[in-house]
mmCIF file of C-alpha atoms in Angstrom:
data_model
loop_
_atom_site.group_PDB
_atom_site.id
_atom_site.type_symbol
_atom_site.label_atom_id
_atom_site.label_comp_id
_atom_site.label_asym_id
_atom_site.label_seq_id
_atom_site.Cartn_x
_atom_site.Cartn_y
_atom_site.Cartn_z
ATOM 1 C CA UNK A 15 76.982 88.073 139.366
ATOM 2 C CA UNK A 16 80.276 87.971 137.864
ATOM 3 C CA UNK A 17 82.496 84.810 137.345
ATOM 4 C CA UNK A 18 84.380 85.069 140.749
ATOM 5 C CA UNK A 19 81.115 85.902 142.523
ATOM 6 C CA UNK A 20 79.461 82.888 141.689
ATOM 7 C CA UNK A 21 82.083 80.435 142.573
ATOM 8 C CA UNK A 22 82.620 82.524 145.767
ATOM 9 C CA UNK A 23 78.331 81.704 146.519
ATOM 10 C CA UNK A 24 79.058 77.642 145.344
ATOM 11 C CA UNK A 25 81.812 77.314 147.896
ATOM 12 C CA UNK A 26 79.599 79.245 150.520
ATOM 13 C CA UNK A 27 76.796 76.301 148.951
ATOM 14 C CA UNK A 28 79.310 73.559 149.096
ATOM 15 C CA UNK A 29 80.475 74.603 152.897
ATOM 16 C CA UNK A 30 76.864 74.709 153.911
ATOM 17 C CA UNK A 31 76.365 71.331 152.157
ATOM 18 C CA UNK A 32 79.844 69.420 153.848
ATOM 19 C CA UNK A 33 81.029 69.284 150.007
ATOM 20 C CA UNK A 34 84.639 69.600 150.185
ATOM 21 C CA UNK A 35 84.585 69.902 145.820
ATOM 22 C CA UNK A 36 81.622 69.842 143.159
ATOM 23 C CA UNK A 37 81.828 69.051 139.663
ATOM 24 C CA UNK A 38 80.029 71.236 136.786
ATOM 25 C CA UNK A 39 80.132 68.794 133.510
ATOM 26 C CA UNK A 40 78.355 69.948 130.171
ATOM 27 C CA UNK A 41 75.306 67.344 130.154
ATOM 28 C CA UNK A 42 71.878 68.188 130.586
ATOM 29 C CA UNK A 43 69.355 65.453 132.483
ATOM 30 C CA UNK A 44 69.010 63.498 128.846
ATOM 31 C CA UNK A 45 73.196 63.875 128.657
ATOM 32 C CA UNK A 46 72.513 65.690 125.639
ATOM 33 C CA UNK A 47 75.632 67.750 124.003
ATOM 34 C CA UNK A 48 73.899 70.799 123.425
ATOM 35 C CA UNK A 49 71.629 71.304 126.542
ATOM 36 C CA UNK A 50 69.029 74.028 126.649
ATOM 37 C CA UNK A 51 69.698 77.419 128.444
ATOM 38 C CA UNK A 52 68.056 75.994 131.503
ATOM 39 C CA UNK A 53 71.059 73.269 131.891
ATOM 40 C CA UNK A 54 73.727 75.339 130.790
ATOM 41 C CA UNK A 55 74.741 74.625 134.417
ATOM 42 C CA UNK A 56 78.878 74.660 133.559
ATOM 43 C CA UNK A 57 78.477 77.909 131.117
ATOM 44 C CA UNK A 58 76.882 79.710 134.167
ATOM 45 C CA UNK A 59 79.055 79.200 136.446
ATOM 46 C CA UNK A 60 82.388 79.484 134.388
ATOM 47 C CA UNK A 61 81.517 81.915 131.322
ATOM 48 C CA UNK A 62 83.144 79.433 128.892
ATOM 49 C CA UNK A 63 80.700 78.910 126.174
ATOM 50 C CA UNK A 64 82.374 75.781 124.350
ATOM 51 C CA UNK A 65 80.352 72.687 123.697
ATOM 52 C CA UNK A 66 82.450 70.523 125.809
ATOM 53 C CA UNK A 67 84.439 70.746 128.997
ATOM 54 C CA UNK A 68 83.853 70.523 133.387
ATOM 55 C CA UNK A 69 84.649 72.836 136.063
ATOM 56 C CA UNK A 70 85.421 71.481 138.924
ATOM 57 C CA UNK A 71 85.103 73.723 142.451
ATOM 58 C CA UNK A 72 87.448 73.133 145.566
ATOM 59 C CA UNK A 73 87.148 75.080 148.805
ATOM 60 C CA UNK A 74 90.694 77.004 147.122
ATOM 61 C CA UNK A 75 91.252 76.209 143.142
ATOM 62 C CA UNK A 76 88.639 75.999 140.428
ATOM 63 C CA UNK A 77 89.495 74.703 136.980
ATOM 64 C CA UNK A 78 87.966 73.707 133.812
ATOM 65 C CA UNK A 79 89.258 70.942 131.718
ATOM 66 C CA UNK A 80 88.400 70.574 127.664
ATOM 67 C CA UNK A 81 89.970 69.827 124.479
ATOM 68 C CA UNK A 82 92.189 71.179 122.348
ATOM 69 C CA UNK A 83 89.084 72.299 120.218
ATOM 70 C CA UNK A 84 88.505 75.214 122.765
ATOM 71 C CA UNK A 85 91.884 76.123 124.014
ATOM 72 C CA UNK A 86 92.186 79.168 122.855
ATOM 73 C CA UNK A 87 88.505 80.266 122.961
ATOM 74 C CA UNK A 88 89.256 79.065 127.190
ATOM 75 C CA UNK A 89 92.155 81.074 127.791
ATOM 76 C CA UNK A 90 90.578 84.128 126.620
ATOM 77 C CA UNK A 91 86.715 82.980 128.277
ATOM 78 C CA UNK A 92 88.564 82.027 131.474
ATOM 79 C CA UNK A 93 91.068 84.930 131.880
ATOM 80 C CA UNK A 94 90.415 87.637 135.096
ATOM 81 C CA UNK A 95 88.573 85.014 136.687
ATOM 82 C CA UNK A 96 89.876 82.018 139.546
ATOM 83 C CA UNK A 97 89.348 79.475 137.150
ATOM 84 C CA UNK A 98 92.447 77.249 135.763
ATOM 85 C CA UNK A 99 92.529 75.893 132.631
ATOM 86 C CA UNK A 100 93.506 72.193 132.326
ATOM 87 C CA UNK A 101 94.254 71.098 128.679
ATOM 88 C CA UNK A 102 93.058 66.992 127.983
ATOM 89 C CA UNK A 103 95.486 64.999 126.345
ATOM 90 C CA UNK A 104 98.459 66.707 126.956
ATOM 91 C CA UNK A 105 101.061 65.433 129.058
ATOM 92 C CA UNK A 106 101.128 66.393 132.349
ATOM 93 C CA UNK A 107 97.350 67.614 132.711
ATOM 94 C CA UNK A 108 95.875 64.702 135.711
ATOM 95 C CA UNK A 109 92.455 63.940 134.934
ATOM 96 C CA UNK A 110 89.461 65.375 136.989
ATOM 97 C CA UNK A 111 89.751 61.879 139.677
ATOM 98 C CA UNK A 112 93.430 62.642 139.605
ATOM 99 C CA UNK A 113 93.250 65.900 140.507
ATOM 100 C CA UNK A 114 90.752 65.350 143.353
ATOM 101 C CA UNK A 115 92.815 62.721 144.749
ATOM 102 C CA UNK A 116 95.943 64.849 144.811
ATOM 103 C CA UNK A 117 93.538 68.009 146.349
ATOM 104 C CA UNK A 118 91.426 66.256 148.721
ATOM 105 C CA UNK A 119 92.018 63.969 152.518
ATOM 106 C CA UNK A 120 90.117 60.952 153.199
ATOM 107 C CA UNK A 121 87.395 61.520 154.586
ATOM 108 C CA UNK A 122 86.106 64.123 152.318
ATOM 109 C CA UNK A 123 83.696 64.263 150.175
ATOM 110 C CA UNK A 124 82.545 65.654 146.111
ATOM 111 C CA UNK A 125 79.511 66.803 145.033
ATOM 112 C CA UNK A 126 77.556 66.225 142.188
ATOM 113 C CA UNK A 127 74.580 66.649 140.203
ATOM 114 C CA UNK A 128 73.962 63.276 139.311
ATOM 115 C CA UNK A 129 70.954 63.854 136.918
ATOM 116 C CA UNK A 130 73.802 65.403 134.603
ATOM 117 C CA UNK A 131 75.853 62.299 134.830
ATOM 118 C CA UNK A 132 75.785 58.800 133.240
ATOM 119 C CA UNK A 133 75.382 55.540 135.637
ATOM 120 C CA UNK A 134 78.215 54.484 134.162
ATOM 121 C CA UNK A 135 80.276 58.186 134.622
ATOM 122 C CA UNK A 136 79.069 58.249 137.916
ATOM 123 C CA UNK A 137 80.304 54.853 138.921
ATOM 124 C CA UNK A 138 83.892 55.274 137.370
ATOM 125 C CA UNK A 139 84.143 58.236 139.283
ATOM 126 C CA UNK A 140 82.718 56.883 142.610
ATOM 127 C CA UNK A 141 85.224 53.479 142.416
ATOM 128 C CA UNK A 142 88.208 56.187 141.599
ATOM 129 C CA UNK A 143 87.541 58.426 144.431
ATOM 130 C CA UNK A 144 86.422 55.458 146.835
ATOM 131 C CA UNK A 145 90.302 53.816 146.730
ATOM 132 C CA UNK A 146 91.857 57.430 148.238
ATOM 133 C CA UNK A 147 88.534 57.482 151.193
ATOM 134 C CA UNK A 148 86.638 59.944 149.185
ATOM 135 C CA UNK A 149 83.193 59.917 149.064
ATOM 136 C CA UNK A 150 80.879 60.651 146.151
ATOM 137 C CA UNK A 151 77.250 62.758 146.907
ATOM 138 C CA UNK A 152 74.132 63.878 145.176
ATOM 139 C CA UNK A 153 73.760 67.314 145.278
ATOM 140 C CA UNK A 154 71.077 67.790 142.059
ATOM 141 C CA UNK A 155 69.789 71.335 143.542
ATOM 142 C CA UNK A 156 73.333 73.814 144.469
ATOM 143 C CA UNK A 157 74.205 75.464 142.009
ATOM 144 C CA UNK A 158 70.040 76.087 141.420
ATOM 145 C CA UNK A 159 70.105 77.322 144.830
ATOM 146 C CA UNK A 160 72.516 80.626 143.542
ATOM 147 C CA UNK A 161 71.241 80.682 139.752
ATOM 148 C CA UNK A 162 68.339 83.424 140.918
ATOM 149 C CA UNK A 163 67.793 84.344 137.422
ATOM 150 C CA UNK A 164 68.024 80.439 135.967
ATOM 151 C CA UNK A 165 65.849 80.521 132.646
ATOM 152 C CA UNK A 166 62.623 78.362 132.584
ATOM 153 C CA UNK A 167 62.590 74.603 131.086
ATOM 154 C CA UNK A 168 61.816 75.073 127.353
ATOM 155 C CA UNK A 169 57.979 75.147 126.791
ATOM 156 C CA UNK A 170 57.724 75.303 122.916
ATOM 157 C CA UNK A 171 54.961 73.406 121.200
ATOM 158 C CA UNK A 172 55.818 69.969 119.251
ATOM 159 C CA UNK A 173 54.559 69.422 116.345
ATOM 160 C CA UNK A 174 53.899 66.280 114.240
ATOM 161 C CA UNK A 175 56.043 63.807 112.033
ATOM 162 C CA UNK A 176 53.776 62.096 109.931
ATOM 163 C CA UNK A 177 53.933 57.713 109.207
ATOM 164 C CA UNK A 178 53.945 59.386 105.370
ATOM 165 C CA UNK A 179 57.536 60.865 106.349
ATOM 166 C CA UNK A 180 58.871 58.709 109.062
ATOM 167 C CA UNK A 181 57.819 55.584 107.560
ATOM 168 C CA UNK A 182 56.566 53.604 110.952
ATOM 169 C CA UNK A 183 53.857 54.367 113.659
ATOM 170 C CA UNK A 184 54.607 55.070 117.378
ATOM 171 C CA UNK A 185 52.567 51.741 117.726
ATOM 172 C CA UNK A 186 54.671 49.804 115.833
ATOM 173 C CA UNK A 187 57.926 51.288 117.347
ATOM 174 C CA UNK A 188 56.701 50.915 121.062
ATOM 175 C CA UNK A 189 55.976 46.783 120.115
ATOM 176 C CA UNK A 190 59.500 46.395 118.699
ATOM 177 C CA UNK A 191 60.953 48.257 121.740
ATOM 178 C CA UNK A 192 59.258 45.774 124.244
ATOM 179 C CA UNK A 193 60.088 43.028 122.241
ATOM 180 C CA UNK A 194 63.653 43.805 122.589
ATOM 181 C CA UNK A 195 63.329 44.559 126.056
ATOM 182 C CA UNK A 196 61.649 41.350 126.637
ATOM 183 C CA UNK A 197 64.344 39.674 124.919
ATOM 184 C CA UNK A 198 67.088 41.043 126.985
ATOM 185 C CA UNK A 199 65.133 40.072 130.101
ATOM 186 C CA UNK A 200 63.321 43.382 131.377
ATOM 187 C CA UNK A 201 60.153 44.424 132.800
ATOM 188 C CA UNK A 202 60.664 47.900 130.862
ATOM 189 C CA UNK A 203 63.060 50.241 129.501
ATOM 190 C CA UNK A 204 63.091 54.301 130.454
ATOM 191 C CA UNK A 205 64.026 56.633 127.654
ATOM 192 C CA UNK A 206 66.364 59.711 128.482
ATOM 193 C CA UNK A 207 67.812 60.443 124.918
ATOM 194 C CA UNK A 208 65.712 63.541 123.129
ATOM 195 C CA UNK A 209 66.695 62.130 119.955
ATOM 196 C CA UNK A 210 65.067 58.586 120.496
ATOM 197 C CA UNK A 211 62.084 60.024 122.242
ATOM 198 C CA UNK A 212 61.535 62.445 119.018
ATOM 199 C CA UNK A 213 61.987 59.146 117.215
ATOM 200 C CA UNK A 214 59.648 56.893 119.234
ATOM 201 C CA UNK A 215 56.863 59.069 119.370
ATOM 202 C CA UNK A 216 56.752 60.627 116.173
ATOM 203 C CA UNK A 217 57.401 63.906 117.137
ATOM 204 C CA UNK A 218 60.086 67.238 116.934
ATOM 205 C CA UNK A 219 60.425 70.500 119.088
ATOM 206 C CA UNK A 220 62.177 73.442 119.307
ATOM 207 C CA UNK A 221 63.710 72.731 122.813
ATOM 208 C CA UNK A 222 67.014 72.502 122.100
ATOM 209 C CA UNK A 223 69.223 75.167 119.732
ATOM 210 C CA UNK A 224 70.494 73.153 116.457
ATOM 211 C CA UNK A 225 68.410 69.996 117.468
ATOM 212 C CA UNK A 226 64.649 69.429 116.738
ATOM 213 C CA UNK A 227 63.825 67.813 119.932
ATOM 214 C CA UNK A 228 61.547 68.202 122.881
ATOM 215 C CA UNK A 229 62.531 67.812 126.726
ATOM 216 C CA UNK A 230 60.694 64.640 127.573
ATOM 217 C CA UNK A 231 61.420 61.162 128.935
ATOM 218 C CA UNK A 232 59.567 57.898 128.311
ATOM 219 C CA UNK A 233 58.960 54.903 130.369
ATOM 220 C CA UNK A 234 57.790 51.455 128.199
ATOM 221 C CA UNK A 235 56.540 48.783 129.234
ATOM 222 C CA UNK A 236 54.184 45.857 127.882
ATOM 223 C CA UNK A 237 51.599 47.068 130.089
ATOM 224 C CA UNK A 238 51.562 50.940 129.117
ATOM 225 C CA UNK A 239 53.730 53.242 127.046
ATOM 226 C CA UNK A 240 54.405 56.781 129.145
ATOM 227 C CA UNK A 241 55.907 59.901 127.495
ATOM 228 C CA UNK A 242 56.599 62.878 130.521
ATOM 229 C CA UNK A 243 55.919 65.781 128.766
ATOM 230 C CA UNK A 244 54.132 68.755 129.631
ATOM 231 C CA UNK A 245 50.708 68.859 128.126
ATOM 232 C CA UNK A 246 50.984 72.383 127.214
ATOM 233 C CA UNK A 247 53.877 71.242 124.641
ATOM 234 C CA UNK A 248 51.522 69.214 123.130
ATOM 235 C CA UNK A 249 48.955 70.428 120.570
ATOM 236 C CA UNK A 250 45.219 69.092 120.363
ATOM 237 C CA UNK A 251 46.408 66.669 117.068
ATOM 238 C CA UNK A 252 49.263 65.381 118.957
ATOM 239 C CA UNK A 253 47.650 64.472 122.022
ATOM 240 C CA UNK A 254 44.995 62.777 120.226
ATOM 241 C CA UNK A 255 47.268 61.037 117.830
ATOM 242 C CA UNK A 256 49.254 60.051 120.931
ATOM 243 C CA UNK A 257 46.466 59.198 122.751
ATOM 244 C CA UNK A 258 45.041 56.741 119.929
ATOM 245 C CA UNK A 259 48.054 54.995 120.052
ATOM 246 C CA UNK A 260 47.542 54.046 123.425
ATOM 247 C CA UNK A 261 50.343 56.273 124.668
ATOM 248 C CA UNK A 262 49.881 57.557 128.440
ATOM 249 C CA UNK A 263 50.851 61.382 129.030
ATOM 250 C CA UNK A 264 51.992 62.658 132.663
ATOM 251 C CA UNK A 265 53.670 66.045 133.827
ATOM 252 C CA UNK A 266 57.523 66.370 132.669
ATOM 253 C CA UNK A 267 58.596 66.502 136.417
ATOM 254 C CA UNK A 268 56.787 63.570 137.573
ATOM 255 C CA UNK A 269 59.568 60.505 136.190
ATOM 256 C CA UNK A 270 60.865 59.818 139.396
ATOM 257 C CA UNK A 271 57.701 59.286 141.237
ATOM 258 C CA UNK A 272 56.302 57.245 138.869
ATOM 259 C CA UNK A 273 59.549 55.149 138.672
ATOM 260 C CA UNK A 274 59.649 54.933 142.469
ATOM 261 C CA UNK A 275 56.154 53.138 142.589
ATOM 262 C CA UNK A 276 56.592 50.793 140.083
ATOM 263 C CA UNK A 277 56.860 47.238 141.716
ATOM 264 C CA UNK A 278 59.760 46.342 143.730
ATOM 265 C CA UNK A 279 61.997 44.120 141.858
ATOM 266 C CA UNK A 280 61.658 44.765 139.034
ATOM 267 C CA UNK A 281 63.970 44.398 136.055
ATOM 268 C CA UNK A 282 64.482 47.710 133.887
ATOM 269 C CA UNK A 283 67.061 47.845 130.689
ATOM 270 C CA UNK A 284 68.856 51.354 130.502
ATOM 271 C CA UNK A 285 72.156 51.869 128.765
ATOM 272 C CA UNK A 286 74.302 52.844 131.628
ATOM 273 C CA UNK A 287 76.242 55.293 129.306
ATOM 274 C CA UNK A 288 73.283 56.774 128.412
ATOM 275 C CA UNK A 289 70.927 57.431 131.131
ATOM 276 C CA UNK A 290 71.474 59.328 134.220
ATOM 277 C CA UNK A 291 72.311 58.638 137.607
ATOM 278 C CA UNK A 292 69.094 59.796 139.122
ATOM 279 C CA UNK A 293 67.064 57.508 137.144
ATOM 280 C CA UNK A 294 68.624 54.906 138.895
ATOM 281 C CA UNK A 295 68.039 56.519 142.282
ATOM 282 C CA UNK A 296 64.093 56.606 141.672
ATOM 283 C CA UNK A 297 63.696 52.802 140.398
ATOM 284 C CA UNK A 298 62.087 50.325 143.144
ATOM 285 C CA UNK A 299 63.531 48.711 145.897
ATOM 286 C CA UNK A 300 65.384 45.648 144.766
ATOM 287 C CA UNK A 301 65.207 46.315 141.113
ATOM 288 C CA UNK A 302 68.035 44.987 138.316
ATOM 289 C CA UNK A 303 69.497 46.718 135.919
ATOM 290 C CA UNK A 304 70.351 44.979 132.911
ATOM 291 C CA UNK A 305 72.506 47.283 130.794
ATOM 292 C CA UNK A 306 71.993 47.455 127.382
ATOM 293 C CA UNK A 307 72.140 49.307 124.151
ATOM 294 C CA UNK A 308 69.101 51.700 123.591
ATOM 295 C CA UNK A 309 66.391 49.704 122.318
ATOM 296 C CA UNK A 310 65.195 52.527 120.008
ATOM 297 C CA UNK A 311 69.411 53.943 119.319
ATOM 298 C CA UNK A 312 69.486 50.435 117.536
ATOM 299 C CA UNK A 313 65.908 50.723 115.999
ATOM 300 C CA UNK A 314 66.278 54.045 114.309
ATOM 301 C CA UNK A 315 69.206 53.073 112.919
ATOM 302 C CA UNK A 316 67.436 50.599 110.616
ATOM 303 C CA UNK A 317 65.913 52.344 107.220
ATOM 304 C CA UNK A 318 62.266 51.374 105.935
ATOM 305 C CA UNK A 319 61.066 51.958 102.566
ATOM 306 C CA UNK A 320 60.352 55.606 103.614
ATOM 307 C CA UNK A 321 63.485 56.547 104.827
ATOM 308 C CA UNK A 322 65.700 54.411 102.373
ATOM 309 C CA UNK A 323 69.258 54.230 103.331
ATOM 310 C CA UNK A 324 70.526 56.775 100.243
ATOM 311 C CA UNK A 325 68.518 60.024 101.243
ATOM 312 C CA UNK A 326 70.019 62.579 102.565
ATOM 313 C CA UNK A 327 69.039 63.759 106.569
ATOM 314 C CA UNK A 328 68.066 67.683 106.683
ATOM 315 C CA UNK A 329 69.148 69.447 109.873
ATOM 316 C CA UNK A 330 67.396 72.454 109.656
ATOM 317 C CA UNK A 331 65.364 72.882 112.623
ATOM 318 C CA UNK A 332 62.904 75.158 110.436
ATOM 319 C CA UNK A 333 61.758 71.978 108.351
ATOM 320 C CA UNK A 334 58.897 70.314 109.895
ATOM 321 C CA UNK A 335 59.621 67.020 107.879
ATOM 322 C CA UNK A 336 62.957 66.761 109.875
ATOM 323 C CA UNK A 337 63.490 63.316 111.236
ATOM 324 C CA UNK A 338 66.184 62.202 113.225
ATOM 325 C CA UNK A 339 68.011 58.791 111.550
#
């Protein structure tokens, strides 16, 4: 399918859907910057291949708005195809709220996946739309619904990072984490961020181009530590490392069931810029959020006597002594 053809089968999606527009951002389920192929949700359906920038769809105009970073590399990316470009930060270019406002009636309604937006994102967005009558949905599965040949979610092995190199054990990690989470009042904390789960558990992965990270997310509580990961990522070391360390393993896909039957009320800490939407969708009826910084984003940003402040971080993905600061 060419560029045209595939916004021509989201608009049939949309129409079939009562989406009236649908926004395409960058971000991956763990809102990372560089998402694997899988997630390259906005590349697909636009052929720009920048690291930043969103397309959004309308039943008539299409656009895609990025930085002055990819300009030029848009123009030529975009051109022969329906969508506009829309250049950020210069004057007279509305914003992506803006625009909808000025393109859309009340009464209508955008779409979006909200596993590939931020709480926070997907609040701003939903108060800015709500004051013109426009309603905000969760549409996590269109544009999978026309992506016949969408590539598989990554399935390369992790390996170790050993204490020797990283300087602190997953055990210790996980107690600081709860203490903190304790401290700001939770129940637990779930973990979205590759980099902090790499970090947490002691472990790197091939998952993501230019990033040694694995697709995984993490739920931690005082009660038990999970990591979602599939098994077949981990290797027989790992799992038993992992599994000495009192860390629980379940299936990559099943977060949001396991959220969903946690008990009701409870109190989870998530940093509402940092987690997606979804999450919140899954927790228990009548939980609180209490937003707050990363538990383990602050954490790794402390040096230990292993990783002293002065040496230098590799980012070569070949390394197996990577570690992420």
């Amino acid at each position: 399918m060419k560029v045209k053809e595939r916004i021509a089968a989201l608009r049939a999606a949309m129409k079939a859907n009562n989406i009236d527009a649908y926004i395409i951002p960058t971000e991956d389920p763990h809102l990372s910057e560089y998402p694997a192929a899988c997630w390259k949700y906005r590349e697909w359906i636009s052929g720009f291949t920048g690291s930043a920038g969103t397309v959004v769809v309308t039943a008539d105009k299409a656009g895609l708005w990025t930085d002055s970073r990819y300009f030029l590399q848009a123009e030529n990316q975009l051109a022969g195809t329906c969508i506009d470009l829309y250049r950020l930060k210069i004057e007279g270019t509305p914003s992506i709220s803006e625009f909808l406002c000025k393109e859309l009636k009340d009464g209508m309604s955008v779409g979006i996946n909200d596993e590939t937006f931020s709480i926070a994102s997907a609040d701003n967005l939903r108060n800015a739309l709500a004051r013109n009558g426009i309603s905000l949905a969760s549409l996590p599965t269109l544009i999978d619904e026309i992506w016949v040949d969408r590539p598989a979610i990554p399935d390369s092995a992790v390996w170790q990072m050993p204490v020797s190199v990283a300087g602190r054990s997953t055990t210790e990690k996980i107690r600081d984490i709860n203490r903190m989470v304790k401290e700001a009042g939770g129940d637990f904390t779930v973990v979205s961020a590759l980099d902090e789960i790499a970090w947490i558990f002691n472990i790197r992965g091939n998952d993501v181009a230019y990033n040694p990270v694995a697709v995984a997310y993490a739920c931690i509580s005082p009660s038990e530590s999970v990591l979602f990961i599939d098994k077949e990522k981990l290797p027989t070391e790992v799992a038993m490392r992992l599994q000495n360390e009192n860390v629980k393993i379940e299936p990559y896909k099943t977060l949001g069931n396991y959220l969903h039957n946690l008990p009701a009320r409870s109190k989870v800490v998530v940093d509402e810029g940092a987690t997606n939407a979804a999450i919140l969708g899954n927790l228990p009826e009548g939980s609180t959020v209490i937003n707050r910084l990363s538990a383990a984003n602050y954490l790794k940003s402390i040096k230990n006597e292993v990783l002293p402040q002065s040496r230098l971080i590799r980012r070569d993905c070949n390394d197996p002594l990577l570690y992420l600061a």
